[in-house]
Amino acid sequence: MKITVVTANEDKIKELASHSAFTWEGMNLDEQNISDIAQVFCSEKLVKDGTEEITGYTWSGAVMNEMYGLTGENAYPDDLPFLSFELDSFDGEGNIDVFKMYCGARWLDDIVRNNELNEQEQEQ
């Protein structure tokens, strides 16, 4: 299986957030790491049988800060990479929830919601 990484625009990020995309913050996006992720997805049977390629979407902390108005201590470093995968890439039989917790990933909608709550607390 191969992972193709593309840069997400604002509309795609919002779409990913609305569908609880599987997301890493600060993931090293070099070619070897992406290959290793693909191998783990396959070995752990997290992707649907016969899947030859899935798309990962990436963007920077600067984009998150701008999109969601994150400031001060709540803002991400501008160069912090995000990497998300749509849930329809994964097999419903695989244990994606356990894998997510094991490897430090989160659902994108949780990231967005937590940032919004933190930003509100900062304003008070």
mmCIF file with all atom_site columns, C-alpha atoms in Angstrom:
data_model
loop_
_atom_site.group_PDB
_atom_site.id
_atom_site.type_symbol
_atom_site.label_atom_id
_atom_site.label_alt_id
_atom_site.label_comp_id
_atom_site.label_asym_id
_atom_site.label_entity_id
_atom_site.label_seq_id
_atom_site.pdbx_PDB_ins_code
_atom_site.Cartn_x
_atom_site.Cartn_y
_atom_site.Cartn_z
_atom_site.occupancy
_atom_site.B_iso_or_equiv
_atom_site.pdbx_formal_charge
_atom_site.auth_seq_id
_atom_site.auth_comp_id
_atom_site.auth_asym_id
_atom_site.auth_atom_id
_atom_site.pdbx_PDB_model_num
ATOM 1   C CA . MET A 1 1   ? 0.000   0.000  0.000  1.00 0.00 ? 1   MET A CA 1
ATOM 2   C CA . LYS A 1 2   ? 1.149   3.513  -0.770 1.00 0.00 ? 2   LYS A CA 1
ATOM 3   C CA . ILE A 1 3   ? 0.280   6.770  0.986  1.00 0.00 ? 3   ILE A CA 1
ATOM 4   C CA . THR A 1 4   ? 0.113   9.870  -1.189 1.00 0.00 ? 4   THR A CA 1
ATOM 5   C CA . VAL A 1 5   ? 0.451   13.076 0.827  1.00 0.00 ? 5   VAL A CA 1
ATOM 6   C CA . VAL A 1 6   ? -1.155  16.230 -0.553 1.00 0.00 ? 6   VAL A CA 1
ATOM 7   C CA . THR A 1 7   ? -1.528  19.720 0.865  1.00 0.00 ? 7   THR A CA 1
ATOM 8   C CA . ALA A 1 8   ? -5.054  20.373 2.101  1.00 0.00 ? 8   ALA A CA 1
ATOM 9   C CA . ASN A 1 9   ? -6.807  23.669 1.451  1.00 0.00 ? 9   ASN A CA 1
ATOM 10  C CA . GLU A 1 10  ? -9.119  25.304 3.994  1.00 0.00 ? 10  GLU A CA 1
ATOM 11  C CA . ASP A 1 11  ? -12.253 23.642 2.593  1.00 0.00 ? 11  ASP A CA 1
ATOM 12  C CA . LYS A 1 12  ? -10.638 20.191 2.783  1.00 0.00 ? 12  LYS A CA 1
ATOM 13  C CA . ILE A 1 13  ? -9.491  20.772 6.367  1.00 0.00 ? 13  ILE A CA 1
ATOM 14  C CA . LYS A 1 14  ? -13.028 21.751 7.370  1.00 0.00 ? 14  LYS A CA 1
ATOM 15  C CA . GLU A 1 15  ? -14.376 18.671 5.583  1.00 0.00 ? 15  GLU A CA 1
ATOM 16  C CA . LEU A 1 16  ? -11.862 16.447 7.380  1.00 0.00 ? 16  LEU A CA 1
ATOM 17  C CA . ALA A 1 17  ? -12.830 17.996 10.724 1.00 0.00 ? 17  ALA A CA 1
ATOM 18  C CA . SER A 1 18  ? -16.519 17.431 10.051 1.00 0.00 ? 18  SER A CA 1
ATOM 19  C CA . HIS A 1 19  ? -15.823 13.714 9.529  1.00 0.00 ? 19  HIS A CA 1
ATOM 20  C CA . SER A 1 20  ? -13.452 13.092 12.481 1.00 0.00 ? 20  SER A CA 1
ATOM 21  C CA . ALA A 1 21  ? -10.341 12.469 10.385 1.00 0.00 ? 21  ALA A CA 1
ATOM 22  C CA . PHE A 1 22  ? -7.522  10.403 11.920 1.00 0.00 ? 22  PHE A CA 1
ATOM 23  C CA . THR A 1 23  ? -4.865  13.064 12.602 1.00 0.00 ? 23  THR A CA 1
ATOM 24  C CA . TRP A 1 24  ? -1.312  13.413 13.830 1.00 0.00 ? 24  TRP A CA 1
ATOM 25  C CA . GLU A 1 25  ? 0.115   16.721 15.006 1.00 0.00 ? 25  GLU A CA 1
ATOM 26  C CA . GLY A 1 26  ? 3.869   17.147 14.525 1.00 0.00 ? 26  GLY A CA 1
ATOM 27  C CA . MET A 1 27  ? 4.361   14.009 12.433 1.00 0.00 ? 27  MET A CA 1
ATOM 28  C CA . ASN A 1 28  ? 7.662   13.861 10.548 1.00 0.00 ? 28  ASN A CA 1
ATOM 29  C CA . LEU A 1 29  ? 6.579   13.731 6.909  1.00 0.00 ? 29  LEU A CA 1
ATOM 30  C CA . ASP A 1 30  ? 9.742   12.355 5.328  1.00 0.00 ? 30  ASP A CA 1
ATOM 31  C CA . GLU A 1 31  ? 9.425   9.587  2.747  1.00 0.00 ? 31  GLU A CA 1
ATOM 32  C CA . GLN A 1 32  ? 10.656  6.812  5.065  1.00 0.00 ? 32  GLN A CA 1
ATOM 33  C CA . ASN A 1 33  ? 8.195   7.737  7.805  1.00 0.00 ? 33  ASN A CA 1
ATOM 34  C CA . ILE A 1 34  ? 5.270   7.792  5.353  1.00 0.00 ? 34  ILE A CA 1
ATOM 35  C CA . SER A 1 35  ? 6.355   4.363  4.078  1.00 0.00 ? 35  SER A CA 1
ATOM 36  C CA . ASP A 1 36  ? 6.530   3.069  7.653  1.00 0.00 ? 36  ASP A CA 1
ATOM 37  C CA . ILE A 1 37  ? 3.026   4.385  8.377  1.00 0.00 ? 37  ILE A CA 1
ATOM 38  C CA . ALA A 1 38  ? 1.700   2.564  5.304  1.00 0.00 ? 38  ALA A CA 1
ATOM 39  C CA . GLN A 1 39  ? 3.332   -0.680 6.464  1.00 0.00 ? 39  GLN A CA 1
ATOM 40  C CA . VAL A 1 40  ? 1.796   -0.358 9.937  1.00 0.00 ? 40  VAL A CA 1
ATOM 41  C CA . PHE A 1 41  ? -1.639  0.415  8.500  1.00 0.00 ? 41  PHE A CA 1
ATOM 42  C CA . CYS A 1 42  ? -1.384  -2.823 6.499  1.00 0.00 ? 42  CYS A CA 1
ATOM 43  C CA . SER A 1 43  ? 0.213   -5.029 9.157  1.00 0.00 ? 43  SER A CA 1
ATOM 44  C CA . GLU A 1 44  ? -2.368  -3.952 11.736 1.00 0.00 ? 44  GLU A CA 1
ATOM 45  C CA . LYS A 1 45  ? -5.140  -4.549 9.166  1.00 0.00 ? 45  LYS A CA 1
ATOM 46  C CA . LEU A 1 46  ? -6.414  -1.002 9.600  1.00 0.00 ? 46  LEU A CA 1
ATOM 47  C CA . VAL A 1 47  ? -7.113  -0.357 5.918  1.00 0.00 ? 47  VAL A CA 1
ATOM 48  C CA . LYS A 1 48  ? -9.725  -2.060 3.793  1.00 0.00 ? 48  LYS A CA 1
ATOM 49  C CA . ASP A 1 49  ? -8.624  -5.253 2.027  1.00 0.00 ? 49  ASP A CA 1
ATOM 50  C CA . GLY A 1 50  ? -7.299  -4.546 -1.441 1.00 0.00 ? 50  GLY A CA 1
ATOM 51  C CA . THR A 1 51  ? -6.484  -0.918 -0.706 1.00 0.00 ? 51  THR A CA 1
ATOM 52  C CA . GLU A 1 52  ? -3.521  0.000  -2.864 1.00 0.00 ? 52  GLU A CA 1
ATOM 53  C CA . GLU A 1 53  ? -3.291  3.689  -2.040 1.00 0.00 ? 53  GLU A CA 1
ATOM 54  C CA . ILE A 1 54  ? -4.715  6.155  0.445  1.00 0.00 ? 54  ILE A CA 1
ATOM 55  C CA . THR A 1 55  ? -4.350  9.896  0.582  1.00 0.00 ? 55  THR A CA 1
ATOM 56  C CA . GLY A 1 56  ? -2.980  11.745 3.573  1.00 0.00 ? 56  GLY A CA 1
ATOM 57  C CA . TYR A 1 57  ? -3.687  15.450 3.847  1.00 0.00 ? 57  TYR A CA 1
ATOM 58  C CA . THR A 1 58  ? -1.172  17.831 5.357  1.00 0.00 ? 58  THR A CA 1
ATOM 59  C CA . TRP A 1 59  ? -1.035  21.478 6.387  1.00 0.00 ? 59  TRP A CA 1
ATOM 60  C CA . SER A 1 60  ? 0.890   23.617 8.841  1.00 0.00 ? 60  SER A CA 1
ATOM 61  C CA . GLY A 1 61  ? 0.272   25.071 12.260 1.00 0.00 ? 61  GLY A CA 1
ATOM 62  C CA . ALA A 1 62  ? 0.178   28.519 10.650 1.00 0.00 ? 62  ALA A CA 1
ATOM 63  C CA . VAL A 1 63  ? -2.858  27.424 8.629  1.00 0.00 ? 63  VAL A CA 1
ATOM 64  C CA . MET A 1 64  ? -4.609  26.107 11.766 1.00 0.00 ? 64  MET A CA 1
ATOM 65  C CA . ASN A 1 65  ? -3.830  29.323 13.628 1.00 0.00 ? 65  ASN A CA 1
ATOM 66  C CA . GLU A 1 66  ? -5.285  31.449 10.855 1.00 0.00 ? 66  GLU A CA 1
ATOM 67  C CA . MET A 1 67  ? -8.348  29.270 10.208 1.00 0.00 ? 67  MET A CA 1
ATOM 68  C CA . TYR A 1 68  ? -9.389  29.003 13.837 1.00 0.00 ? 68  TYR A CA 1
ATOM 69  C CA . GLY A 1 69  ? -8.036  32.309 15.189 1.00 0.00 ? 69  GLY A CA 1
ATOM 70  C CA . LEU A 1 70  ? -5.581  30.616 17.544 1.00 0.00 ? 70  LEU A CA 1
ATOM 71  C CA . THR A 1 71  ? -3.374  33.024 19.465 1.00 0.00 ? 71  THR A CA 1
ATOM 72  C CA . GLY A 1 72  ? -0.917  33.159 22.351 1.00 0.00 ? 72  GLY A CA 1
ATOM 73  C CA . GLU A 1 73  ? -0.259  29.897 24.148 1.00 0.00 ? 73  GLU A CA 1
ATOM 74  C CA . ASN A 1 74  ? -3.043  28.239 22.158 1.00 0.00 ? 74  ASN A CA 1
ATOM 75  C CA . ALA A 1 75  ? -1.335  28.885 18.802 1.00 0.00 ? 75  ALA A CA 1
ATOM 76  C CA . TYR A 1 76  ? 0.673   26.175 17.074 1.00 0.00 ? 76  TYR A CA 1
ATOM 77  C CA . PRO A 1 77  ? 4.231   26.703 15.879 1.00 0.00 ? 77  PRO A CA 1
ATOM 78  C CA . ASP A 1 78  ? 3.873   27.933 12.294 1.00 0.00 ? 78  ASP A CA 1
ATOM 79  C CA . ASP A 1 79  ? 5.862   25.034 10.864 1.00 0.00 ? 79  ASP A CA 1
ATOM 80  C CA . LEU A 1 80  ? 4.164   22.242 12.862 1.00 0.00 ? 80  LEU A CA 1
ATOM 81  C CA . PRO A 1 81  ? 2.897   19.670 10.344 1.00 0.00 ? 81  PRO A CA 1
ATOM 82  C CA . PHE A 1 82  ? -0.526  18.052 10.553 1.00 0.00 ? 82  PHE A CA 1
ATOM 83  C CA . LEU A 1 83  ? -1.286  14.777 8.776  1.00 0.00 ? 83  LEU A CA 1
ATOM 84  C CA . SER A 1 84  ? -4.885  13.540 8.416  1.00 0.00 ? 84  SER A CA 1
ATOM 85  C CA . PHE A 1 85  ? -6.582  10.558 6.842  1.00 0.00 ? 85  PHE A CA 1
ATOM 86  C CA . GLU A 1 86  ? -10.260 10.271 6.028  1.00 0.00 ? 86  GLU A CA 1
ATOM 87  C CA . LEU A 1 87  ? -11.974 7.560  8.040  1.00 0.00 ? 87  LEU A CA 1
ATOM 88  C CA . ASP A 1 88  ? -13.379 5.883  4.942  1.00 0.00 ? 88  ASP A CA 1
ATOM 89  C CA . SER A 1 89  ? -9.781  4.815  4.214  1.00 0.00 ? 89  SER A CA 1
ATOM 90  C CA . PHE A 1 90  ? -9.911  2.459  7.189  1.00 0.00 ? 90  PHE A CA 1
ATOM 91  C CA . ASP A 1 91  ? -11.561 -0.906 7.681  1.00 0.00 ? 91  ASP A CA 1
ATOM 92  C CA . GLY A 1 92  ? -14.431 -0.944 10.141 1.00 0.00 ? 92  GLY A CA 1
ATOM 93  C CA . GLU A 1 93  ? -13.115 -4.263 11.435 1.00 0.00 ? 93  GLU A CA 1
ATOM 94  C CA . GLY A 1 94  ? -9.663  -2.842 12.232 1.00 0.00 ? 94  GLY A CA 1
ATOM 95  C CA . ASN A 1 95  ? -9.057  -1.414 15.654 1.00 0.00 ? 95  ASN A CA 1
ATOM 96  C CA . ILE A 1 96  ? -8.342  2.158  14.587 1.00 0.00 ? 96  ILE A CA 1
ATOM 97  C CA . ASP A 1 97  ? -9.449  3.578  17.967 1.00 0.00 ? 97  ASP A CA 1
ATOM 98  C CA . VAL A 1 98  ? -6.859  1.570  19.890 1.00 0.00 ? 98  VAL A CA 1
ATOM 99  C CA . PHE A 1 99  ? -4.176  2.279  17.304 1.00 0.00 ? 99  PHE A CA 1
ATOM 100 C CA . LYS A 1 100 ? -4.984  6.008  17.472 1.00 0.00 ? 100 LYS A CA 1
ATOM 101 C CA . MET A 1 101 ? -4.417  6.075  21.221 1.00 0.00 ? 101 MET A CA 1
ATOM 102 C CA . TYR A 1 102 ? -1.312  3.891  20.997 1.00 0.00 ? 102 TYR A CA 1
ATOM 103 C CA . CYS A 1 103 ? 0.424   6.101  18.423 1.00 0.00 ? 103 CYS A CA 1
ATOM 104 C CA . GLY A 1 104 ? -0.657  9.502  19.762 1.00 0.00 ? 104 GLY A CA 1
ATOM 105 C CA . ALA A 1 105 ? -3.057  10.435 16.975 1.00 0.00 ? 105 ALA A CA 1
ATOM 106 C CA . ARG A 1 106 ? -6.371  12.219 17.542 1.00 0.00 ? 106 ARG A CA 1
ATOM 107 C CA . TRP A 1 107 ? -9.627  12.875 15.740 1.00 0.00 ? 107 TRP A CA 1
ATOM 108 C CA . LEU A 1 108 ? -9.411  16.215 13.922 1.00 0.00 ? 108 LEU A CA 1
ATOM 109 C CA . ASP A 1 109 ? -12.793 17.385 15.211 1.00 0.00 ? 109 ASP A CA 1
ATOM 110 C CA . ASP A 1 110 ? -11.515 16.876 18.798 1.00 0.00 ? 110 ASP A CA 1
ATOM 111 C CA . ILE A 1 111 ? -8.420  18.944 18.018 1.00 0.00 ? 111 ILE A CA 1
ATOM 112 C CA . VAL A 1 112 ? -10.548 21.759 16.600 1.00 0.00 ? 112 VAL A CA 1
ATOM 113 C CA . ARG A 1 113 ? -13.054 21.647 19.474 1.00 0.00 ? 113 ARG A CA 1
ATOM 114 C CA . ASN A 1 114 ? -10.295 21.670 22.113 1.00 0.00 ? 114 ASN A CA 1
ATOM 115 C CA . ASN A 1 115 ? -8.586  24.598 20.394 1.00 0.00 ? 115 ASN A CA 1
ATOM 116 C CA . GLU A 1 116 ? -11.842 26.552 20.315 1.00 0.00 ? 116 GLU A CA 1
ATOM 117 C CA . LEU A 1 117 ? -12.428 25.897 24.024 1.00 0.00 ? 117 LEU A CA 1
ATOM 118 C CA . ASN A 1 118 ? -8.850  26.871 24.892 1.00 0.00 ? 118 ASN A CA 1
ATOM 119 C CA . GLU A 1 119 ? -9.153  30.055 22.840 1.00 0.00 ? 119 GLU A CA 1
ATOM 120 C CA . GLN A 1 120 ? -12.382 30.996 24.680 1.00 0.00 ? 120 GLN A CA 1
ATOM 121 C CA . GLU A 1 121 ? -10.672 30.434 28.031 1.00 0.00 ? 121 GLU A CA 1
ATOM 122 C CA . GLN A 1 122 ? -7.762  32.631 26.950 1.00 0.00 ? 122 GLN A CA 1
ATOM 123 C CA . GLU A 1 123 ? -10.184 35.468 26.126 1.00 0.00 ? 123 GLU A CA 1
ATOM 124 C CA . GLN A 1 124 ? -11.752 35.418 29.607 1.00 0.00 ? 124 GLN A CA 1
#
